[in-house]
């Protein structure tokens, strides 16, 4: 009997077993049973005490790894893709990025080149806990026209498993496929009229049963975290959100501080270098590139590795425009570093990049960094000397001047720094504001459905 109970306990089944009252600890114990089964009686208190340590089977199921499908195609919104993949992988999900094109590599809406894990045709036999569609145009149309994806998503809905879409995709894809009938839904403001349901809402994130929809790049972190909560629970969602440095209600931290103000103005289209490495934070890299390209800046993405393709911190594969050796022969109006580990360390060890940054500072041209990079790159190489700066909370102790480390975005003369993935949108928009003016930054923020300033 004891051996069998040990098996039941180890499998979690013991929480659902019912024992007669005479076996329970406390009063009302049966004397005759005590005489007949003395070993069992001695065991009862040890066994009942151990019940408090046994986790219910439901809890074990809730924490199990979930399978997620994120399809991509030409013209997809790269910020939405990367945020969804990154956040869900932070939660422990097994995320498959699947191309609806004939090739794994696609070029997204702001010309960021992403590489999928597999083709959508290889996903037909898989069962997913969640299918979630990024938006962007014409990317949403490419998803809509993929018959395999349509079949997968309709089966997902029919089986009662989670699905969702953001930006243009709720209207262009889910509405077209008949997967929003009678459901409360939202989408990007530019596509809201295409939702035929009378239940259309303006919420940033809208959940109705097994379907969740959202509005745009500026709402995608909230959207992704809503799936973390649905798949793993509220506690897990809060655990994932905290190190991302998300903006929260009632948070007293300053959004932006500027010291030693100087003008960042250029007579021609500003040329901006964004170096990336294996282990760079993909959300930070892609948001910076995307937002600055929305402002029509000339953004050069340069790999510090031996190949153009890098594998970022949450295994998103990004293809750079150039190798750093080829990019370092040019001058830039701004050099801005994403963070992430070990990506920041790899940037810090790239001699040609450090030389560019030192020349940038000496020439009083703009440079900046976010997350780990202000501490791991700029501070180490003397590029924060006599400067106010911030960094990710895990790295702020390495910043010499602590006076502004709690601020989300810090500008000091030609330097700009920020804290993490959850501050990257503000960081990129602050750069647009400095270069092109607040009106331009506000217009871009509005199109992304993000509050600025």
Short mmCIF file of C-alpha atoms in Angstrom, two decimals:
data_model
loop_
_atom_site.label_atom_id
_atom_site.label_comp_id
_atom_site.label_asym_id
_atom_site.label_seq_id
_atom_site.Cartn_x
_atom_site.Cartn_y
_atom_site.Cartn_z
CA UNK A 1 0.00 0.00 0.00
CA UNK A 2 2.78 2.40 0.90
CA UNK A 3 4.49 1.80 -2.41
CA UNK A 4 1.29 2.54 -4.30
CA UNK A 5 0.72 5.73 -2.32
CA UNK A 6 4.26 6.79 -3.16
CA UNK A 7 3.50 6.42 -6.86
CA UNK A 8 0.25 8.35 -6.50
CA UNK A 9 2.03 11.14 -4.66
CA UNK A 10 4.84 11.42 -7.22
CA UNK A 11 2.35 11.74 -10.09
CA UNK A 12 0.18 14.34 -8.39
CA UNK A 13 -2.85 11.99 -8.31
CA UNK A 14 -2.85 11.91 -4.55
CA UNK A 15 -4.57 15.32 -4.38
CA UNK A 16 -7.76 13.81 -5.81
CA UNK A 17 -7.86 10.66 -3.66
CA UNK A 18 -10.59 10.28 -1.01
CA UNK A 19 -9.74 8.42 2.22
CA UNK A 20 -12.19 7.12 4.82
CA UNK A 21 -12.43 9.25 7.93
CA UNK A 22 -10.77 6.57 10.01
CA UNK A 23 -7.57 7.10 8.03
CA UNK A 24 -7.54 10.87 8.52
CA UNK A 25 -5.46 12.59 11.16
CA UNK A 26 -7.37 13.86 14.16
CA UNK A 27 -10.41 12.62 16.02
CA UNK A 28 -12.74 9.80 15.15
CA UNK A 29 -10.07 7.22 14.45
CA UNK A 30 -11.28 3.61 14.25
CA UNK A 31 -9.70 1.46 17.03
CA UNK A 32 -10.44 -1.80 15.27
CA UNK A 33 -8.56 -0.63 12.18
CA UNK A 34 -5.67 0.33 14.44
CA UNK A 35 -5.45 -3.20 15.69
CA UNK A 36 -5.83 -4.75 12.24
CA UNK A 37 -3.43 -2.44 10.38
CA UNK A 38 -0.97 -0.89 12.83
CA UNK A 39 1.55 0.03 10.13
CA UNK A 40 -1.14 1.86 8.17
CA UNK A 41 -2.24 3.73 11.26
CA UNK A 42 1.31 4.91 12.01
CA UNK A 43 1.59 6.08 8.43
CA UNK A 44 -1.58 8.17 8.47
CA UNK A 45 -0.17 11.29 10.11
CA UNK A 46 3.00 11.30 7.99
CA UNK A 47 0.91 10.83 4.86
CA UNK A 48 -1.66 13.53 5.69
CA UNK A 49 1.10 16.00 6.56
CA UNK A 50 2.72 15.34 3.20
CA UNK A 51 -0.47 16.30 1.35
CA UNK A 52 0.30 19.98 1.94
CA UNK A 53 3.46 19.59 -0.13
CA UNK A 54 1.76 17.95 -3.10
CA UNK A 55 0.87 20.26 -5.98
CA UNK A 56 -2.44 19.63 -7.73
CA UNK A 57 -2.27 18.19 -11.22
CA UNK A 58 -3.95 21.33 -12.59
CA UNK A 59 -1.06 23.45 -11.34
CA UNK A 60 1.40 21.18 -13.12
CA UNK A 61 -0.59 21.50 -16.33
CA UNK A 62 -0.76 25.31 -16.06
CA UNK A 63 3.03 25.58 -15.94
CA UNK A 64 3.69 23.14 -18.80
CA UNK A 65 5.33 24.53 -21.93
CA UNK A 66 2.80 25.78 -24.47
CA UNK A 67 3.16 25.63 -28.25
CA UNK A 68 2.61 28.86 -30.16
CA UNK A 69 2.48 29.59 -33.89
CA UNK A 70 3.46 33.05 -35.20
CA UNK A 71 3.16 33.21 -39.02
CA UNK A 72 5.05 35.83 -41.04
CA UNK A 73 5.06 37.02 -44.64
CA UNK A 74 6.41 39.81 -46.84
CA UNK A 75 5.37 43.21 -45.49
CA UNK A 76 4.50 41.98 -41.98
CA UNK A 77 4.94 44.49 -39.12
CA UNK A 78 8.34 43.55 -37.71
CA UNK A 79 7.80 45.12 -34.29
CA UNK A 80 4.65 43.08 -33.74
CA UNK A 81 6.34 39.86 -34.83
CA UNK A 82 9.39 40.29 -32.64
CA UNK A 83 7.50 41.49 -29.56
CA UNK A 84 5.11 38.53 -29.71
CA UNK A 85 7.89 35.99 -30.18
CA UNK A 86 10.19 37.53 -27.57
CA UNK A 87 7.56 37.93 -24.82
CA UNK A 88 6.06 34.47 -25.31
CA UNK A 89 9.52 32.86 -25.29
CA UNK A 90 10.34 34.75 -22.09
CA UNK A 91 7.32 32.99 -20.59
CA UNK A 92 8.73 29.62 -21.65
CA UNK A 93 6.56 28.99 -24.71
CA UNK A 94 7.75 26.87 -27.61
CA UNK A 95 7.21 29.48 -30.33
CA UNK A 96 7.36 28.52 -34.01
CA UNK A 97 7.88 31.37 -36.46
CA UNK A 98 6.51 30.10 -39.78
CA UNK A 99 6.87 31.73 -43.19
CA UNK A 100 3.82 31.75 -45.48
CA UNK A 101 6.20 32.47 -48.38
CA UNK A 102 8.29 29.99 -50.37
CA UNK A 103 11.45 31.06 -48.49
CA UNK A 104 12.26 31.24 -44.80
CA UNK A 105 13.62 34.79 -45.07
CA UNK A 106 11.12 37.62 -45.46
CA UNK A 107 11.45 41.38 -45.66
CA UNK A 108 9.05 43.09 -43.27
CA UNK A 109 7.19 46.40 -43.66
CA UNK A 110 10.16 48.60 -42.61
CA UNK A 111 12.69 46.48 -44.49
CA UNK A 112 13.89 44.49 -41.50
CA UNK A 113 14.83 41.03 -42.74
CA UNK A 114 13.63 38.17 -40.54
CA UNK A 115 14.25 34.42 -40.92
CA UNK A 116 11.48 31.99 -39.96
CA UNK A 117 12.04 28.69 -38.16
CA UNK A 118 10.14 26.74 -40.83
CA UNK A 119 7.65 27.02 -43.67
CA UNK A 120 3.94 27.03 -42.81
CA UNK A 121 3.53 23.82 -44.83
CA UNK A 122 5.53 22.02 -42.14
CA UNK A 123 3.07 23.05 -39.42
CA UNK A 124 -0.05 21.24 -40.63
CA UNK A 125 0.34 18.22 -38.35
CA UNK A 126 1.13 20.27 -35.26
CA UNK A 127 -1.34 21.18 -32.52
CA UNK A 128 -0.83 24.65 -31.05
CA UNK A 129 -2.06 26.11 -27.78
CA UNK A 130 -2.10 29.52 -29.47
CA UNK A 131 -2.07 30.84 -33.04
CA UNK A 132 -1.39 34.59 -33.13
CA UNK A 133 -1.17 36.77 -36.23
CA UNK A 134 0.96 39.93 -36.48
CA UNK A 135 -0.35 42.76 -38.64
CA UNK A 136 1.18 45.27 -41.02
CA UNK A 137 0.50 45.73 -44.70
CA UNK A 138 0.81 44.04 -47.10
CA UNK A 139 1.81 41.36 -44.59
CA UNK A 140 -1.73 40.83 -43.32
CA UNK A 141 -2.91 40.24 -46.89
CA UNK A 142 -0.17 37.63 -47.36
CA UNK A 143 -1.41 35.81 -44.27
CA UNK A 144 -5.04 36.06 -45.42
CA UNK A 145 -4.21 34.52 -48.81
CA UNK A 146 -2.38 31.53 -47.30
CA UNK A 147 -4.79 28.58 -47.46
CA UNK A 148 -2.68 26.45 -45.14
CA UNK A 149 -2.69 29.13 -42.45
CA UNK A 150 -6.42 29.62 -42.91
CA UNK A 151 -7.00 25.89 -42.38
CA UNK A 152 -4.78 25.82 -39.27
CA UNK A 153 -6.47 28.86 -37.73
CA UNK A 154 -10.02 27.69 -38.46
CA UNK A 155 -9.24 24.33 -36.88
CA UNK A 156 -7.77 26.16 -33.90
CA UNK A 157 -11.07 28.02 -33.45
CA UNK A 158 -13.20 24.91 -34.02
CA UNK A 159 -11.20 22.99 -31.41
CA UNK A 160 -11.67 25.79 -28.86
CA UNK A 161 -8.00 26.71 -28.60
CA UNK A 162 -6.65 30.25 -28.30
CA UNK A 163 -6.11 32.46 -31.34
CA UNK A 164 -5.68 36.18 -31.95
CA UNK A 165 -4.45 38.99 -34.16
CA UNK A 166 -3.14 42.53 -33.92
CA UNK A 167 -3.14 45.72 -36.00
CA UNK A 168 -4.58 45.14 -39.51
CA UNK A 169 -4.82 41.35 -39.10
CA UNK A 170 -8.11 41.20 -37.13
CA UNK A 171 -9.92 42.98 -39.98
CA UNK A 172 -7.92 41.78 -42.98
CA UNK A 173 -7.50 38.16 -41.87
CA UNK A 174 -9.83 37.02 -39.07
CA UNK A 175 -12.84 39.02 -40.28
CA UNK A 176 -12.38 37.74 -43.83
CA UNK A 177 -12.18 34.16 -42.58
CA UNK A 178 -15.36 34.56 -40.54
CA UNK A 179 -13.57 34.06 -37.23
CA UNK A 180 -14.91 37.19 -35.50
CA UNK A 181 -18.66 36.61 -35.95
CA UNK A 182 -20.57 37.75 -32.89
CA UNK A 183 -17.37 38.49 -30.99
CA UNK A 184 -16.07 41.66 -29.43
CA UNK A 185 -12.93 42.69 -31.34
CA UNK A 186 -10.62 45.57 -32.07
CA UNK A 187 -7.91 46.38 -34.61
CA UNK A 188 -5.81 49.26 -35.92
CA UNK A 189 -7.86 52.49 -36.18
CA UNK A 190 -7.24 52.58 -39.95
CA UNK A 191 -9.03 49.23 -40.36
CA UNK A 192 -11.77 49.47 -37.75
CA UNK A 193 -14.43 50.16 -40.40
CA UNK A 194 -13.68 46.76 -41.96
CA UNK A 195 -14.89 44.95 -38.85
CA UNK A 196 -18.54 44.17 -39.61
CA UNK A 197 -19.43 43.18 -36.05
CA UNK A 198 -21.56 45.60 -34.05
CA UNK A 199 -19.40 44.59 -31.10
CA UNK A 200 -16.33 46.44 -32.39
CA UNK A 201 -14.52 48.19 -29.53
CA UNK A 202 -11.67 50.66 -29.09
CA UNK A 203 -9.85 48.75 -26.36
CA UNK A 204 -6.07 48.45 -26.60
CA UNK A 205 -6.46 44.71 -26.02
CA UNK A 206 -9.83 42.96 -26.35
CA UNK A 207 -10.51 39.39 -25.27
CA UNK A 208 -13.73 37.53 -26.05
CA UNK A 209 -13.59 33.85 -25.15
CA UNK A 210 -10.77 32.16 -27.04
CA UNK A 211 -10.01 35.12 -29.34
CA UNK A 212 -7.93 38.16 -28.41
CA UNK A 213 -7.35 41.18 -30.66
CA UNK A 214 -5.30 44.36 -30.36
CA UNK A 215 -4.62 47.66 -32.13
CA UNK A 216 -1.04 48.15 -33.29
CA UNK A 217 2.71 48.13 -32.56
CA UNK A 218 2.19 50.35 -29.52
CA UNK A 219 -0.21 47.85 -27.92
CA UNK A 220 1.63 44.64 -28.81
CA UNK A 221 3.51 44.22 -25.52
CA UNK A 222 0.20 44.36 -23.63
CA UNK A 223 -1.28 42.00 -26.23
CA UNK A 224 1.57 39.50 -25.82
CA UNK A 225 1.38 39.65 -22.03
CA UNK A 226 -2.37 38.97 -22.18
CA UNK A 227 -1.54 35.65 -23.84
CA UNK A 228 1.07 34.90 -21.18
CA UNK A 229 -1.65 35.39 -18.59
CA UNK A 230 -4.12 33.20 -20.49
CA UNK A 231 -1.57 30.43 -20.98
CA UNK A 232 0.28 30.55 -17.67
CA UNK A 233 -1.61 32.80 -15.25
CA UNK A 234 -1.42 36.35 -13.94
CA UNK A 235 1.60 35.71 -11.71
CA UNK A 236 3.66 34.54 -14.70
CA UNK A 237 2.61 37.57 -16.76
CA UNK A 238 3.76 39.89 -13.97
CA UNK A 239 7.04 37.95 -13.69
CA UNK A 240 7.70 38.39 -17.43
CA UNK A 241 6.70 42.06 -17.49
CA UNK A 242 8.87 43.23 -14.59
CA UNK A 243 12.37 42.91 -16.16
CA UNK A 244 11.04 44.42 -19.39
CA UNK A 245 10.55 47.73 -17.49
CA UNK A 246 6.98 48.18 -18.70
CA UNK A 247 5.19 51.45 -18.05
CA UNK A 248 2.64 50.83 -15.29
CA UNK A 249 -0.23 52.79 -13.81
CA UNK A 250 0.73 54.76 -10.75
CA UNK A 251 4.45 54.42 -11.46
CA UNK A 252 6.26 57.51 -10.21
CA UNK A 253 9.38 57.17 -12.39
CA UNK A 254 10.19 60.06 -14.71
CA UNK A 255 9.56 59.36 -18.39
CA UNK A 256 12.24 61.68 -19.77
CA UNK A 257 14.94 64.03 -18.53
CA UNK A 258 17.21 66.21 -20.62
CA UNK A 259 20.46 67.82 -19.47
CA UNK A 260 22.85 70.20 -21.26
CA UNK A 261 20.42 70.63 -24.12
CA UNK A 262 21.85 70.92 -27.64
CA UNK A 263 20.08 70.83 -30.99
CA UNK A 264 20.21 67.66 -33.08
CA UNK A 265 19.55 69.00 -36.54
CA UNK A 266 20.89 67.90 -39.91
CA UNK A 267 20.83 69.51 -43.33
CA UNK A 268 20.27 66.17 -45.06
CA UNK A 269 18.51 62.90 -44.25
CA UNK A 270 20.14 61.68 -41.02
CA UNK A 271 22.24 58.54 -41.36
CA UNK A 272 21.94 56.24 -38.37
CA UNK A 273 23.93 53.11 -37.49
CA UNK A 274 22.31 50.31 -35.45
CA UNK A 275 24.85 47.55 -34.73
CA UNK A 276 23.55 44.09 -33.78
CA UNK A 277 25.17 40.91 -32.47
CA UNK A 278 24.32 37.39 -31.47
CA UNK A 279 22.40 37.84 -28.23
CA UNK A 280 21.19 41.37 -28.91
CA UNK A 281 17.72 42.11 -27.53
CA UNK A 282 15.50 41.70 -30.61
CA UNK A 283 12.67 43.93 -29.36
CA UNK A 284 15.06 46.79 -28.73
CA UNK A 285 16.89 46.42 -32.05
CA UNK A 286 13.76 46.10 -34.19
CA UNK A 287 11.74 48.84 -32.46
CA UNK A 288 14.61 51.30 -32.88
CA UNK A 289 15.06 50.42 -36.57
CA UNK A 290 11.34 50.42 -37.32
CA UNK A 291 10.52 53.72 -35.62
CA UNK A 292 13.49 55.56 -37.13
CA UNK A 293 12.63 54.26 -40.60
CA UNK A 294 9.05 55.45 -40.09
CA UNK A 295 10.62 58.90 -39.64
CA UNK A 296 12.44 58.38 -42.98
CA UNK A 297 15.90 58.26 -41.44
CA UNK A 298 18.56 56.33 -43.36
CA UNK A 299 19.10 53.43 -40.96
CA UNK A 300 22.00 51.02 -41.52
CA UNK A 301 21.82 47.74 -39.59
CA UNK A 302 25.32 46.29 -39.16
CA UNK A 303 26.29 42.86 -37.84
CA UNK A 304 29.38 42.65 -35.64
CA UNK A 305 29.52 38.91 -36.32
CA UNK A 306 31.19 37.16 -39.25
CA UNK A 307 27.82 36.76 -41.00
CA UNK A 308 24.94 39.09 -41.76
CA UNK A 309 22.49 36.84 -39.95
CA UNK A 310 22.48 37.04 -36.17
CA UNK A 311 20.51 35.07 -33.59
CA UNK A 312 19.14 37.45 -30.99
CA UNK A 313 18.61 36.84 -27.27
CA UNK A 314 15.25 35.04 -27.68
CA UNK A 315 16.39 33.21 -30.82
CA UNK A 316 14.81 35.56 -33.37
CA UNK A 317 16.94 35.50 -36.52
CA UNK A 318 17.65 38.93 -38.04
CA UNK A 319 19.65 39.64 -41.21
CA UNK A 320 21.72 42.84 -41.14
CA UNK A 321 22.29 45.18 -44.09
CA UNK A 322 26.08 45.13 -43.75
CA UNK A 323 28.95 43.74 -41.73
CA UNK A 324 30.42 46.25 -39.27
CA UNK A 325 33.71 46.28 -41.19
CA UNK A 326 31.89 47.53 -44.29
CA UNK A 327 29.74 49.96 -42.33
CA UNK A 328 32.63 51.51 -40.37
CA UNK A 329 34.03 53.34 -43.41
CA UNK A 330 31.12 55.82 -43.27
CA UNK A 331 30.28 58.64 -40.88
CA UNK A 332 26.97 58.66 -39.02
CA UNK A 333 24.80 61.35 -37.51
CA UNK A 334 23.77 58.92 -34.79
CA UNK A 335 24.98 55.53 -33.54
CA UNK A 336 22.50 53.73 -31.29
CA UNK A 337 23.08 50.42 -29.53
CA UNK A 338 20.42 47.88 -28.54
CA UNK A 339 21.00 45.97 -25.34
CA UNK A 340 20.47 42.35 -24.37
CA UNK A 341 23.00 39.83 -23.12
CA UNK A 342 25.37 38.55 -24.31
CA UNK A 343 24.76 40.91 -27.24
CA UNK A 344 25.96 43.99 -25.36
CA UNK A 345 29.18 42.22 -24.43
CA UNK A 346 29.78 41.29 -28.06
CA UNK A 347 29.29 44.92 -29.09
CA UNK A 348 31.71 46.01 -26.37
CA UNK A 349 34.39 43.66 -27.69
CA UNK A 350 34.08 44.86 -31.31
CA UNK A 351 37.07 47.18 -31.79
CA UNK A 352 35.83 48.82 -34.99
CA UNK A 353 32.52 49.73 -33.33
CA UNK A 354 34.21 51.14 -30.22
CA UNK A 355 36.47 53.22 -32.45
CA UNK A 356 33.42 54.58 -34.27
CA UNK A 357 31.74 55.44 -30.97
CA UNK A 358 34.81 57.25 -29.64
CA UNK A 359 35.09 59.26 -32.85
CA UNK A 360 31.37 60.01 -32.60
CA UNK A 361 31.74 61.41 -29.09
CA UNK A 362 34.89 63.39 -29.91
CA UNK A 363 33.16 64.94 -32.92
CA UNK A 364 30.15 65.85 -30.75
CA UNK A 365 27.85 63.76 -32.91
CA UNK A 366 24.94 61.91 -31.32
CA UNK A 367 25.20 58.41 -29.86
CA UNK A 368 23.06 56.34 -27.55
CA UNK A 369 22.34 52.97 -25.97
CA UNK A 370 19.62 51.09 -24.13
CA UNK A 371 19.25 48.31 -21.53
CA UNK A 372 22.62 46.68 -20.71
CA UNK A 373 24.60 48.63 -23.32
CA UNK A 374 24.98 51.97 -21.47
CA UNK A 375 26.80 50.07 -18.69
CA UNK A 376 28.42 47.21 -20.60
CA UNK A 377 29.55 49.26 -23.61
CA UNK A 378 29.52 53.02 -22.99
CA UNK A 379 30.55 53.13 -19.33
CA UNK A 380 33.34 50.59 -19.76
CA UNK A 381 34.86 52.53 -22.66
CA UNK A 382 34.68 55.93 -20.98
CA UNK A 383 31.79 57.18 -23.11
CA UNK A 384 29.63 58.21 -20.12
CA UNK A 385 32.27 60.41 -18.47
CA UNK A 386 30.59 63.46 -16.88
CA UNK A 387 27.28 62.38 -18.41
CA UNK A 388 23.85 61.67 -16.93
CA UNK A 389 22.62 58.29 -18.08
CA UNK A 390 20.35 55.36 -17.29
CA UNK A 391 20.38 51.62 -17.97
CA UNK A 392 18.46 48.45 -17.24
CA UNK A 393 17.78 48.13 -13.47
CA UNK A 394 20.07 45.08 -13.36
CA UNK A 395 22.99 47.21 -14.63
CA UNK A 396 22.43 50.67 -13.11
CA UNK A 397 24.93 49.99 -10.31
CA UNK A 398 27.65 50.04 -12.98
CA UNK A 399 26.79 53.63 -14.01
CA UNK A 400 29.17 56.07 -12.31
CA UNK A 401 26.70 58.98 -12.08
CA UNK A 402 23.57 57.64 -10.38
CA UNK A 403 21.57 60.88 -10.45
CA UNK A 404 19.26 59.93 -13.35
CA UNK A 405 19.35 56.12 -13.42
CA UNK A 406 15.67 55.81 -12.47
CA UNK A 407 14.43 57.80 -15.47
CA UNK A 408 13.05 55.93 -18.48
CA UNK A 409 14.85 58.07 -21.11
CA UNK A 410 17.82 60.34 -20.35
CA UNK A 411 19.32 62.84 -22.80
CA UNK A 412 22.56 64.65 -21.98
CA UNK A 413 23.88 66.79 -24.81
CA UNK A 414 24.56 64.40 -27.70
CA UNK A 415 23.99 61.27 -25.60
CA UNK A 416 20.69 59.40 -25.15
CA UNK A 417 20.16 56.31 -22.95
CA UNK A 418 17.22 54.21 -21.82
CA UNK A 419 16.28 51.21 -19.64
CA UNK A 420 14.90 48.17 -21.45
CA UNK A 421 12.42 46.61 -23.91
CA UNK A 422 9.47 48.31 -22.22
CA UNK A 423 11.06 51.76 -22.66
CA UNK A 424 12.29 51.28 -26.23
CA UNK A 425 9.30 52.89 -27.90
CA UNK A 426 9.78 56.03 -25.77
CA UNK A 427 13.53 55.91 -26.47
CA UNK A 428 13.08 55.70 -30.25
CA UNK A 429 10.41 58.40 -30.27
CA UNK A 430 12.64 60.68 -28.17
CA UNK A 431 15.30 60.30 -30.88
CA UNK A 432 12.75 61.22 -33.54
CA UNK A 433 11.72 64.19 -31.41
CA UNK A 434 15.33 65.41 -31.13
CA UNK A 435 16.05 65.02 -34.84
CA UNK A 436 12.73 65.83 -36.51
CA UNK A 437 10.72 67.61 -33.82
CA UNK A 438 7.86 66.73 -31.49
CA UNK A 439 5.16 66.99 -34.14
CA UNK A 440 6.83 64.24 -36.19
CA UNK A 441 7.30 62.05 -33.12
CA UNK A 442 3.69 62.51 -32.03
CA UNK A 443 2.40 61.63 -35.52
CA UNK A 444 4.43 58.41 -35.61
CA UNK A 445 3.31 57.51 -32.08
CA UNK A 446 -0.34 58.03 -33.02
CA UNK A 447 0.01 55.71 -36.04
CA UNK A 448 1.52 53.05 -33.76
CA UNK A 449 -1.26 53.55 -31.16
CA UNK A 450 1.26 54.59 -28.55
CA UNK A 451 0.86 57.54 -26.13
CA UNK A 452 3.55 60.20 -26.65
CA UNK A 453 4.82 62.40 -25.10
#
